[in-house]
Amino acid sequence: MRIPLIHSQRQLIIGTVIFLILLTVGVFAYQHAWQAPEAVVKINVTNRGISLPDGFFLYQHLSAEGITIKSITSGSDSLVISFNSTEDSRAAEKVLKRIFDDSYRIE
């Protein structure tokens, strides 16, 4: 004799909804866990009265080191440099920390 696991249509609907919710949560968690880290470097000024570096100056120095820049975006108090790869962003961070003194925060 077989014992049915689902006794009513209501249990089937509730089980399906729970399954779909768990599936959706799993997909989002999987996407978040496997996203590539953002390939950006942000430059901030630590002292008032000091201006942000010129984007062309940054481009020249980083290009001379073989680092490819995707874009340079300026904000009110920072510059954000985007790269095509995390390797380029790590290399750029090292170069920029070598170029600038403690008046600039590189992150």
PDB file of N, CA and C in Angstrom, residues 5-102:
ATOM      1  N   LEU A   5       2.353  11.350  -0.414  1.00  0.00           N
ATOM      2  CA  LEU A   5       3.088  12.411   0.266  1.00  0.00           C
ATOM      3  C   LEU A   5       2.307  13.715   0.274  1.00  0.00           C
ATOM      4  N   ILE A   6       1.538  13.934  -0.747  1.00  0.00           N
ATOM      5  CA  ILE A   6       0.753  15.150  -0.847  1.00  0.00           C
ATOM      6  C   ILE A   6      -0.712  14.767  -0.702  1.00  0.00           C
ATOM      7  N   HIS A   7      -1.344  15.349   0.301  1.00  0.00           N
ATOM      8  CA  HIS A   7      -2.719  14.973   0.613  1.00  0.00           C
ATOM      9  C   HIS A   7      -3.754  15.834  -0.097  1.00  0.00           C
ATOM     10  N   SER A   8      -3.372  17.039  -0.490  1.00  0.00           N
ATOM     11  CA  SER A   8      -4.362  17.902  -1.122  1.00  0.00           C
ATOM     12  C   SER A   8      -3.694  18.833  -2.128  1.00  0.00           C
ATOM     13  N   GLN A   9      -4.513  19.449  -2.915  1.00  0.00           N
ATOM     14  CA  GLN A   9      -3.998  20.397  -3.911  1.00  0.00           C
ATOM     15  C   GLN A   9      -3.380  21.611  -3.215  1.00  0.00           C
ATOM     16  N   ARG A  10      -3.891  21.986  -2.057  1.00  0.00           N
ATOM     17  CA  ARG A  10      -3.362  23.126  -1.303  1.00  0.00           C
ATOM     18  C   ARG A  10      -1.924  22.852  -0.866  1.00  0.00           C
ATOM     19  N   GLN A  11      -1.644  21.644  -0.404  1.00  0.00           N
ATOM     20  CA  GLN A  11      -0.279  21.291  -0.010  1.00  0.00           C
ATOM     21  C   GLN A  11       0.662  21.332  -1.215  1.00  0.00           C
ATOM     22  N   LEU A  12       0.187  20.924  -2.362  1.00  0.00           N
ATOM     23  CA  LEU A  12       0.990  20.964  -3.580  1.00  0.00           C
ATOM     24  C   LEU A  12       1.345  22.413  -3.943  1.00  0.00           C
ATOM     25  N   ILE A  13       0.381  23.306  -3.849  1.00  0.00           N
ATOM     26  CA  ILE A  13       0.619  24.714  -4.166  1.00  0.00           C
ATOM     27  C   ILE A  13       1.591  25.327  -3.164  1.00  0.00           C
ATOM     28  N   ILE A  14       1.397  25.072  -1.889  1.00  0.00           N
ATOM     29  CA  ILE A  14       2.297  25.610  -0.858  1.00  0.00           C
ATOM     30  C   ILE A  14       3.715  25.072  -1.061  1.00  0.00           C
ATOM     31  N   GLY A  15       3.837  23.801  -1.325  1.00  0.00           N
ATOM     32  CA  GLY A  15       5.154  23.201  -1.573  1.00  0.00           C
ATOM     33  C   GLY A  15       5.833  23.800  -2.794  1.00  0.00           C
ATOM     34  N   THR A  16       5.071  24.035  -3.850  1.00  0.00           N
ATOM     35  CA  THR A  16       5.611  24.635  -5.069  1.00  0.00           C
ATOM     36  C   THR A  16       6.081  26.059  -4.807  1.00  0.00           C
ATOM     37  N   VAL A  17       5.294  26.829  -4.075  1.00  0.00           N
ATOM     38  CA  VAL A  17       5.671  28.210  -3.759  1.00  0.00           C
ATOM     39  C   VAL A  17       6.951  28.234  -2.917  1.00  0.00           C
ATOM     40  N   ILE A  18       7.027  27.390  -1.920  1.00  0.00           N
ATOM     41  CA  ILE A  18       8.229  27.321  -1.081  1.00  0.00           C
ATOM     42  C   ILE A  18       9.445  26.926  -1.916  1.00  0.00           C
ATOM     43  N   PHE A  19       9.278  25.955  -2.788  1.00  0.00           N
ATOM     44  CA  PHE A  19      10.369  25.535  -3.664  1.00  0.00           C
ATOM     45  C   PHE A  19      10.842  26.685  -4.542  1.00  0.00           C
ATOM     46  N   LEU A  20       9.909  27.427  -5.137  1.00  0.00           N
ATOM     47  CA  LEU A  20      10.269  28.542  -6.012  1.00  0.00           C
ATOM     48  C   LEU A  20      10.972  29.660  -5.242  1.00  0.00           C
ATOM     49  N   ILE A  21      10.538  29.921  -4.028  1.00  0.00           N
ATOM     50  CA  ILE A  21      11.200  30.939  -3.200  1.00  0.00           C
ATOM     51  C   ILE A  21      12.635  30.510  -2.892  1.00  0.00           C
ATOM     52  N   LEU A  22      12.811  29.262  -2.492  1.00  0.00           N
ATOM     53  CA  LEU A  22      14.155  28.763  -2.196  1.00  0.00           C
ATOM     54  C   LEU A  22      15.051  28.768  -3.436  1.00  0.00           C
ATOM     55  N   LEU A  23      14.483  28.436  -4.572  1.00  0.00           N
ATOM     56  CA  LEU A  23      15.233  28.454  -5.824  1.00  0.00           C
ATOM     57  C   LEU A  23      15.687  29.872  -6.170  1.00  0.00           C
ATOM     58  N   THR A  24      14.794  30.837  -6.009  1.00  0.00           N
ATOM     59  CA  THR A  24      15.126  32.234  -6.294  1.00  0.00           C
ATOM     60  C   THR A  24      16.218  32.739  -5.356  1.00  0.00           C
ATOM     61  N   VAL A  25      16.104  32.462  -4.078  1.00  0.00           N
ATOM     62  CA  VAL A  25      17.127  32.867  -3.114  1.00  0.00           C
ATOM     63  C   VAL A  25      18.467  32.213  -3.462  1.00  0.00           C
ATOM     64  N   GLY A  26      18.441  30.967  -3.844  1.00  0.00           N
ATOM     65  CA  GLY A  26      19.673  30.267  -4.218  1.00  0.00           C
ATOM     66  C   GLY A  26      20.337  30.875  -5.442  1.00  0.00           C
ATOM     67  N   VAL A  27      19.555  31.248  -6.423  1.00  0.00           N
ATOM     68  CA  VAL A  27      20.114  31.858  -7.638  1.00  0.00           C
ATOM     69  C   VAL A  27      20.774  33.187  -7.301  1.00  0.00           C
ATOM     70  N   PHE A  28      20.114  34.027  -6.506  1.00  0.00           N
ATOM     71  CA  PHE A  28      20.696  35.311  -6.131  1.00  0.00           C
ATOM     72  C   PHE A  28      21.960  35.132  -5.292  1.00  0.00           C
ATOM     73  N   ALA A  29      21.953  34.180  -4.381  1.00  0.00           N
ATOM     74  CA  ALA A  29      23.142  33.931  -3.566  1.00  0.00           C
ATOM     75  C   ALA A  29      24.299  33.432  -4.434  1.00  0.00           C
ATOM     76  N   TYR A  30      23.999  32.592  -5.391  1.00  0.00           N
ATOM     77  CA  TYR A  30      25.027  32.075  -6.300  1.00  0.00           C
ATOM     78  C   TYR A  30      25.623  33.199  -7.131  1.00  0.00           C
ATOM     79  N   GLN A  31      24.781  34.084  -7.674  1.00  0.00           N
ATOM     80  CA  GLN A  31      25.266  35.212  -8.470  1.00  0.00           C
ATOM     81  C   GLN A  31      26.148  36.119  -7.641  1.00  0.00           C
ATOM     82  N   HIS A  32      25.728  36.426  -6.427  1.00  0.00           N
ATOM     83  CA  HIS A  32      26.493  37.325  -5.569  1.00  0.00           C
ATOM     84  C   HIS A  32      27.847  36.711  -5.191  1.00  0.00           C
ATOM     85  N   ALA A  33      27.869  35.433  -4.924  1.00  0.00           N
ATOM     86  CA  ALA A  33      29.101  34.775  -4.510  1.00  0.00           C
ATOM     87  C   ALA A  33      30.116  34.688  -5.648  1.00  0.00           C
ATOM     88  N   TRP A  34      29.666  34.605  -6.872  1.00  0.00           N
ATOM     89  CA  TRP A  34      30.581  34.416  -7.994  1.00  0.00           C
ATOM     90  C   TRP A  34      30.812  35.674  -8.818  1.00  0.00           C
ATOM     91  N   GLN A  35      30.302  36.830  -8.366  1.00  0.00           N
ATOM     92  CA  GLN A  35      30.569  38.066  -9.086  1.00  0.00           C
ATOM     93  C   GLN A  35      32.043  38.419  -8.942  1.00  0.00           C
ATOM     94  N   ALA A  36      32.603  38.912 -10.019  1.00  0.00           N
ATOM     95  CA  ALA A  36      33.990  39.348  -9.974  1.00  0.00           C
ATOM     96  C   ALA A  36      34.083  40.622  -9.141  1.00  0.00           C
ATOM     97  N   PRO A  37      35.161  40.752  -8.370  1.00  0.00           N
ATOM     98  CA  PRO A  37      35.307  41.983  -7.608  1.00  0.00           C
ATOM     99  C   PRO A  37      35.433  43.180  -8.544  1.00  0.00           C
ATOM    100  N   GLU A  38      34.991  44.298  -8.066  1.00  0.00           N
ATOM    101  CA  GLU A  38      35.003  45.505  -8.880  1.00  0.00           C
ATOM    102  C   GLU A  38      36.437  45.954  -9.116  1.00  0.00           C
ATOM    103  N   ALA A  39      36.754  46.272 -10.355  1.00  0.00           N
ATOM    104  CA  ALA A  39      38.112  46.686 -10.729  1.00  0.00           C
ATOM    105  C   ALA A  39      38.185  48.204 -10.764  1.00  0.00           C
ATOM    106  N   VAL A  40      38.184  48.820  -9.584  1.00  0.00           N
ATOM    107  CA  VAL A  40      38.267  50.269  -9.491  1.00  0.00           C
ATOM    108  C   VAL A  40      39.270  50.672  -8.417  1.00  0.00           C
ATOM    109  N   VAL A  41      39.808  51.877  -8.580  1.00  0.00           N
ATOM    110  CA  VAL A  41      40.641  52.508  -7.559  1.00  0.00           C
ATOM    111  C   VAL A  41      40.060  53.890  -7.331  1.00  0.00           C
ATOM    112  N   LYS A  42      39.913  54.258  -6.060  1.00  0.00           N
ATOM    113  CA  LYS A  42      39.352  55.553  -5.708  1.00  0.00           C
ATOM    114  C   LYS A  42      40.430  56.397  -5.041  1.00  0.00           C
ATOM    115  N   ILE A  43      40.533  57.652  -5.466  1.00  0.00           N
ATOM    116  CA  ILE A  43      41.508  58.580  -4.897  1.00  0.00           C
ATOM    117  C   ILE A  43      40.742  59.697  -4.193  1.00  0.00           C
ATOM    118  N   ASN A  44      41.030  59.883  -2.911  1.00  0.00           N
ATOM    119  CA  ASN A  44      40.437  60.956  -2.113  1.00  0.00           C
ATOM    120  C   ASN A  44      41.550  61.857  -1.592  1.00  0.00           C
ATOM    121  N   VAL A  45      41.194  63.101  -1.299  1.00  0.00           N
ATOM    122  CA  VAL A  45      42.123  64.041  -0.680  1.00  0.00           C
ATOM    123  C   VAL A  45      41.915  63.980   0.821  1.00  0.00           C
ATOM    124  N   THR A  46      43.007  63.890   1.589  1.00  0.00           N
ATOM    125  CA  THR A  46      42.885  63.794   3.043  1.00  0.00           C
ATOM    126  C   THR A  46      42.958  65.151   3.720  1.00  0.00           C
ATOM    127  N   ASN A  47      43.576  66.142   3.072  1.00  0.00           N
ATOM    128  CA  ASN A  47      43.720  67.479   3.661  1.00  0.00           C
ATOM    129  C   ASN A  47      42.989  68.513   2.823  1.00  0.00           C
ATOM    130  N   ARG A  48      42.368  69.464   3.492  1.00  0.00           N
ATOM    131  CA  ARG A  48      41.696  70.553   2.767  1.00  0.00           C
ATOM    132  C   ARG A  48      42.739  71.417   2.078  1.00  0.00           C
ATOM    133  N   GLY A  49      42.338  71.991   0.956  1.00  0.00           N
ATOM    134  CA  GLY A  49      43.229  72.881   0.228  1.00  0.00           C
ATOM    135  C   GLY A  49      44.064  72.177  -0.822  1.00  0.00           C
ATOM    136  N   ILE A  50      44.025  70.863  -0.833  1.00  0.00           N
ATOM    137  CA  ILE A  50      44.767  70.090  -1.837  1.00  0.00           C
ATOM    138  C   ILE A  50      43.770  69.636  -2.895  1.00  0.00           C
ATOM    139  N   SER A  51      44.136  69.835  -4.145  1.00  0.00           N
ATOM    140  CA  SER A  51      43.216  69.457  -5.219  1.00  0.00           C
ATOM    141  C   SER A  51      43.478  68.024  -5.673  1.00  0.00           C
ATOM    142  N   LEU A  52      42.489  67.454  -6.297  1.00  0.00           N
ATOM    143  CA  LEU A  52      42.633  66.109  -6.853  1.00  0.00           C
ATOM    144  C   LEU A  52      43.593  66.143  -8.037  1.00  0.00           C
ATOM    145  N   PRO A  53      44.281  65.051  -8.289  1.00  0.00           N
ATOM    146  CA  PRO A  53      45.185  65.021  -9.440  1.00  0.00           C
ATOM    147  C   PRO A  53      44.414  65.076 -10.755  1.00  0.00           C
ATOM    148  N   ASP A  54      45.089  65.526 -11.778  1.00  0.00           N
ATOM    149  CA  ASP A  54      44.505  65.617 -13.107  1.00  0.00           C
ATOM    150  C   ASP A  54      44.372  64.218 -13.707  1.00  0.00           C
ATOM    151  N   GLY A  55      43.253  63.972 -14.386  1.00  0.00           N
ATOM    152  CA  GLY A  55      43.014  62.664 -14.994  1.00  0.00           C
ATOM    153  C   GLY A  55      44.053  62.307 -16.044  1.00  0.00           C
ATOM    154  N   PHE A  56      44.502  63.306 -16.806  1.00  0.00           N
ATOM    155  CA  PHE A  56      45.505  63.034 -17.839  1.00  0.00           C
ATOM    156  C   PHE A  56      46.840  62.653 -17.207  1.00  0.00           C
ATOM    157  N   PHE A  57      47.187  63.289 -16.078  1.00  0.00           N
ATOM    158  CA  PHE A  57      48.394  62.939 -15.329  1.00  0.00           C
ATOM    159  C   PHE A  57      48.344  61.472 -14.903  1.00  0.00           C
ATOM    160  N   LEU A  58      47.192  61.057 -14.383  1.00  0.00           N
ATOM    161  CA  LEU A  58      47.023  59.660 -13.962  1.00  0.00           C
ATOM    162  C   LEU A  58      47.122  58.718 -15.155  1.00  0.00           C
ATOM    163  N   TYR A  59      46.474  59.098 -16.238  1.00  0.00           N
ATOM    164  CA  TYR A  59      46.491  58.274 -17.449  1.00  0.00           C
ATOM    165  C   TYR A  59      47.924  58.077 -17.944  1.00  0.00           C
ATOM    166  N   GLN A  60      48.721  59.152 -17.974  1.00  0.00           N
ATOM    167  CA  GLN A  60      50.102  59.055 -18.443  1.00  0.00           C
ATOM    168  C   GLN A  60      50.923  58.102 -17.579  1.00  0.00           C
ATOM    169  N   HIS A  61      50.832  58.272 -16.266  1.00  0.00           N
ATOM    170  CA  HIS A  61      51.628  57.433 -15.368  1.00  0.00           C
ATOM    171  C   HIS A  61      51.225  55.963 -15.419  1.00  0.00           C
ATOM    172  N   LEU A  62      49.928  55.714 -15.443  1.00  0.00           N
ATOM    173  CA  LEU A  62      49.471  54.324 -15.451  1.00  0.00           C
ATOM    174  C   LEU A  62      49.735  53.668 -16.804  1.00  0.00           C
ATOM    175  N   SER A  63      49.565  54.410 -17.880  1.00  0.00           N
ATOM    176  CA  SER A  63      49.850  53.861 -19.208  1.00  0.00           C
ATOM    177  C   SER A  63      51.328  53.551 -19.362  1.00  0.00           C
ATOM    178  N   ALA A  64      52.176  54.390 -18.782  1.00  0.00           N
ATOM    179  CA  ALA A  64      53.614  54.149 -18.842  1.00  0.00           C
ATOM    180  C   ALA A  64      54.004  52.854 -18.132  1.00  0.00           C
ATOM    181  N   GLU A  65      53.181  52.432 -17.176  1.00  0.00           N
ATOM    182  CA  GLU A  65      53.425  51.170 -16.453  1.00  0.00           C
ATOM    183  C   GLU A  65      52.737  49.984 -17.134  1.00  0.00           C
ATOM    184  N   GLY A  66      52.076  50.234 -18.268  1.00  0.00           N
ATOM    185  CA  GLY A  66      51.386  49.164 -18.992  1.00  0.00           C
ATOM    186  C   GLY A  66      50.015  48.826 -18.450  1.00  0.00           C
ATOM    187  N   ILE A  67      49.436  49.739 -17.685  1.00  0.00           N
ATOM    188  CA  ILE A  67      48.125  49.514 -17.078  1.00  0.00           C
ATOM    189  C   ILE A  67      47.059  50.169 -17.954  1.00  0.00           C
ATOM    190  N   THR A  68      46.075  49.385 -18.368  1.00  0.00           N
ATOM    191  CA  THR A  68      45.005  49.874 -19.231  1.00  0.00           C
ATOM    192  C   THR A  68      43.858  50.418 -18.388  1.00  0.00           C
ATOM    193  N   ILE A  69      43.448  51.638 -18.682  1.00  0.00           N
ATOM    194  CA  ILE A  69      42.370  52.298 -17.951  1.00  0.00           C
ATOM    195  C   ILE A  69      41.083  52.207 -18.767  1.00  0.00           C
ATOM    196  N   LYS A  70      40.010  51.852 -18.099  1.00  0.00           N
ATOM    197  CA  LYS A  70      38.697  51.804 -18.741  1.00  0.00           C
ATOM    198  C   LYS A  70      38.063  53.192 -18.730  1.00  0.00           C
ATOM    199  N   SER A  71      38.078  53.858 -17.555  1.00  0.00           N
ATOM    200  CA  SER A  71      37.524  55.208 -17.458  1.00  0.00           C
ATOM    201  C   SER A  71      38.037  55.889 -16.201  1.00  0.00           C
ATOM    202  N   ILE A  72      37.979  57.221 -16.210  1.00  0.00           N
ATOM    203  CA  ILE A  72      38.284  58.031 -15.037  1.00  0.00           C
ATOM    204  C   ILE A  72      37.090  58.950 -14.825  1.00  0.00           C
ATOM    205  N   THR A  73      36.479  58.846 -13.644  1.00  0.00           N
ATOM    206  CA  THR A  73      35.294  59.628 -13.319  1.00  0.00           C
ATOM    207  C   THR A  73      35.598  60.506 -12.113  1.00  0.00           C
ATOM    208  N   SER A  74      35.262  61.776 -12.221  1.00  0.00           N
ATOM    209  CA  SER A  74      35.509  62.666 -11.076  1.00  0.00           C
ATOM    210  C   SER A  74      34.210  62.937 -10.342  1.00  0.00           C
ATOM    211  N   GLY A  75      34.338  62.961  -9.030  1.00  0.00           N
ATOM    212  CA  GLY A  75      33.226  63.341  -8.177  1.00  0.00           C
ATOM    213  C   GLY A  75      33.572  64.637  -7.488  1.00  0.00           C
ATOM    214  N   SER A  76      32.792  65.029  -6.516  1.00  0.00           N
ATOM    215  CA  SER A  76      33.062  66.283  -5.824  1.00  0.00           C
ATOM    216  C   SER A  76      34.316  66.201  -4.955  1.00  0.00           C
ATOM    217  N   ASP A  77      34.583  65.030  -4.408  1.00  0.00           N
ATOM    218  CA  ASP A  77      35.737  64.893  -3.516  1.00  0.00           C
ATOM    219  C   ASP A  77      36.608  63.676  -3.827  1.00  0.00           C
ATOM    220  N   SER A  78      36.446  63.090  -5.004  1.00  0.00           N
ATOM    221  CA  SER A  78      37.232  61.899  -5.331  1.00  0.00           C
ATOM    222  C   SER A  78      37.339  61.694  -6.836  1.00  0.00           C
ATOM    223  N   LEU A  79      38.296  60.868  -7.207  1.00  0.00           N
ATOM    224  CA  LEU A  79      38.416  60.371  -8.575  1.00  0.00           C
ATOM    225  C   LEU A  79      38.244  58.859  -8.514  1.00  0.00           C
ATOM    226  N   VAL A  80      37.483  58.316  -9.427  1.00  0.00           N
ATOM    227  CA  VAL A  80      37.294  56.867  -9.501  1.00  0.00           C
ATOM    228  C   VAL A  80      37.842  56.411 -10.842  1.00  0.00           C
ATOM    229  N   ILE A  81      38.828  55.517 -10.779  1.00  0.00           N
ATOM    230  CA  ILE A  81      39.450  54.988 -11.988  1.00  0.00           C
ATOM    231  C   ILE A  81      38.983  53.551 -12.152  1.00  0.00           C
ATOM    232  N   SER A  82      38.369  53.249 -13.289  1.00  0.00           N
ATOM    233  CA  SER A  82      37.881  51.894 -13.568  1.00  0.00           C
ATOM    234  C   SER A  82      38.850  51.193 -14.519  1.00  0.00           C
ATOM    235  N   PHE A  83      38.992  49.904 -14.313  1.00  0.00           N
ATOM    236  CA  PHE A  83      39.894  49.080 -15.113  1.00  0.00           C
ATOM    237  C   PHE A  83      39.146  47.885 -15.673  1.00  0.00           C
ATOM    238  N   ASN A  84      39.741  47.243 -16.668  1.00  0.00           N
ATOM    239  CA  ASN A  84      39.128  46.055 -17.265  1.00  0.00           C
ATOM    240  C   ASN A  84      39.348  44.803 -16.426  1.00  0.00           C
ATOM    241  N   SER A  85      40.352  44.816 -15.557  1.00  0.00           N
ATOM    242  CA  SER A  85      40.626  43.625 -14.756  1.00  0.00           C
ATOM    243  C   SER A  85      41.053  44.025 -13.349  1.00  0.00           C
ATOM    244  N   THR A  86      40.889  43.102 -12.416  1.00  0.00           N
ATOM    245  CA  THR A  86      41.320  43.353 -11.043  1.00  0.00           C
ATOM    246  C   THR A  86      42.841  43.397 -10.949  1.00  0.00           C
ATOM    247  N   GLU A  87      43.520  42.705 -11.859  1.00  0.00           N
ATOM    248  CA  GLU A  87      44.984  42.752 -11.871  1.00  0.00           C
ATOM    249  C   GLU A  87      45.460  44.166 -12.173  1.00  0.00           C
ATOM    250  N   ASP A  88      44.813  44.821 -13.151  1.00  0.00           N
ATOM    251  CA  ASP A  88      45.160  46.204 -13.480  1.00  0.00           C
ATOM    252  C   ASP A  88      44.865  47.135 -12.308  1.00  0.00           C
ATOM    253  N   SER A  89      43.753  46.914 -11.627  1.00  0.00           N
ATOM    254  CA  SER A  89      43.418  47.802 -10.497  1.00  0.00           C
ATOM    255  C   SER A  89      44.411  47.632  -9.353  1.00  0.00           C
ATOM    256  N   ARG A  90      44.840  46.396  -9.088  1.00  0.00           N
ATOM    257  CA  ARG A  90      45.848  46.169  -8.034  1.00  0.00           C
ATOM    258  C   ARG A  90      47.185  46.797  -8.399  1.00  0.00           C
ATOM    259  N   ALA A  91      47.584  46.646  -9.658  1.00  0.00           N
ATOM    260  CA  ALA A  91      48.845  47.240 -10.111  1.00  0.00           C
ATOM    261  C   ALA A  91      48.771  48.760 -10.051  1.00  0.00           C
ATOM    262  N   ALA A  92      47.630  49.330 -10.444  1.00  0.00           N
ATOM    263  CA  ALA A  92      47.457  50.778 -10.411  1.00  0.00           C
ATOM    264  C   ALA A  92      47.506  51.302  -8.981  1.00  0.00           C
ATOM    265  N   GLU A  93      46.908  50.578  -8.068  1.00  0.00           N
ATOM    266  CA  GLU A  93      46.928  50.998  -6.664  1.00  0.00           C
ATOM    267  C   GLU A  93      48.363  51.092  -6.151  1.00  0.00           C
ATOM    268  N   LYS A  94      49.184  50.125  -6.505  1.00  0.00           N
ATOM    269  CA  LYS A  94      50.592  50.144  -6.089  1.00  0.00           C
ATOM    270  C   LYS A  94      51.330  51.330  -6.697  1.00  0.00           C
ATOM    271  N   VAL A  95      51.104  51.577  -7.987  1.00  0.00           N
ATOM    272  CA  VAL A  95      51.770  52.694  -8.672  1.00  0.00           C
ATOM    273  C   VAL A  95      51.330  54.019  -8.058  1.00  0.00           C
ATOM    274  N   LEU A  96      50.037  54.191  -7.834  1.00  0.00           N
ATOM    275  CA  LEU A  96      49.530  55.447  -7.290  1.00  0.00           C
ATOM    276  C   LEU A  96      50.015  55.699  -5.869  1.00  0.00           C
ATOM    277  N   LYS A  97      50.126  54.650  -5.066  1.00  0.00           N
ATOM    278  CA  LYS A  97      50.659  54.816  -3.708  1.00  0.00           C
ATOM    279  C   LYS A  97      52.129  55.215  -3.744  1.00  0.00           C
ATOM    280  N   ARG A  98      52.823  54.801  -4.775  1.00  0.00           N
ATOM    281  CA  ARG A  98      54.223  55.182  -4.943  1.00  0.00           C
ATOM    282  C   ARG A  98      54.339  56.645  -5.398  1.00  0.00           C
ATOM    283  N   ILE A  99      53.408  57.101  -6.226  1.00  0.00           N
ATOM    284  CA  ILE A  99      53.456  58.457  -6.783  1.00  0.00           C
ATOM    285  C   ILE A  99      53.021  59.512  -5.762  1.00  0.00           C
ATOM    286  N   PHE A 100      51.927  59.241  -5.043  1.00  0.00           N
ATOM    287  CA  PHE A 100      51.326  60.244  -4.166  1.00  0.00           C
ATOM    288  C   PHE A 100      51.770  60.085  -2.714  1.00  0.00           C
ATOM    289  N   ASP A 101      51.789  61.209  -2.004  1.00  0.00           N
ATOM    290  CA  ASP A 101      52.130  61.175  -0.580  1.00  0.00           C
ATOM    291  C   ASP A 101      50.887  60.920   0.263  1.00  0.00           C
ATOM    292  N   ASP A 102      51.000  61.166   1.571  1.00  0.00           N
ATOM    293  CA  ASP A 102      49.895  60.903   2.496  1.00  0.00           C
ATOM    294  C   ASP A 102      48.734  61.884   2.368  1.00  0.00           C
TER     295      ASP A 102
END
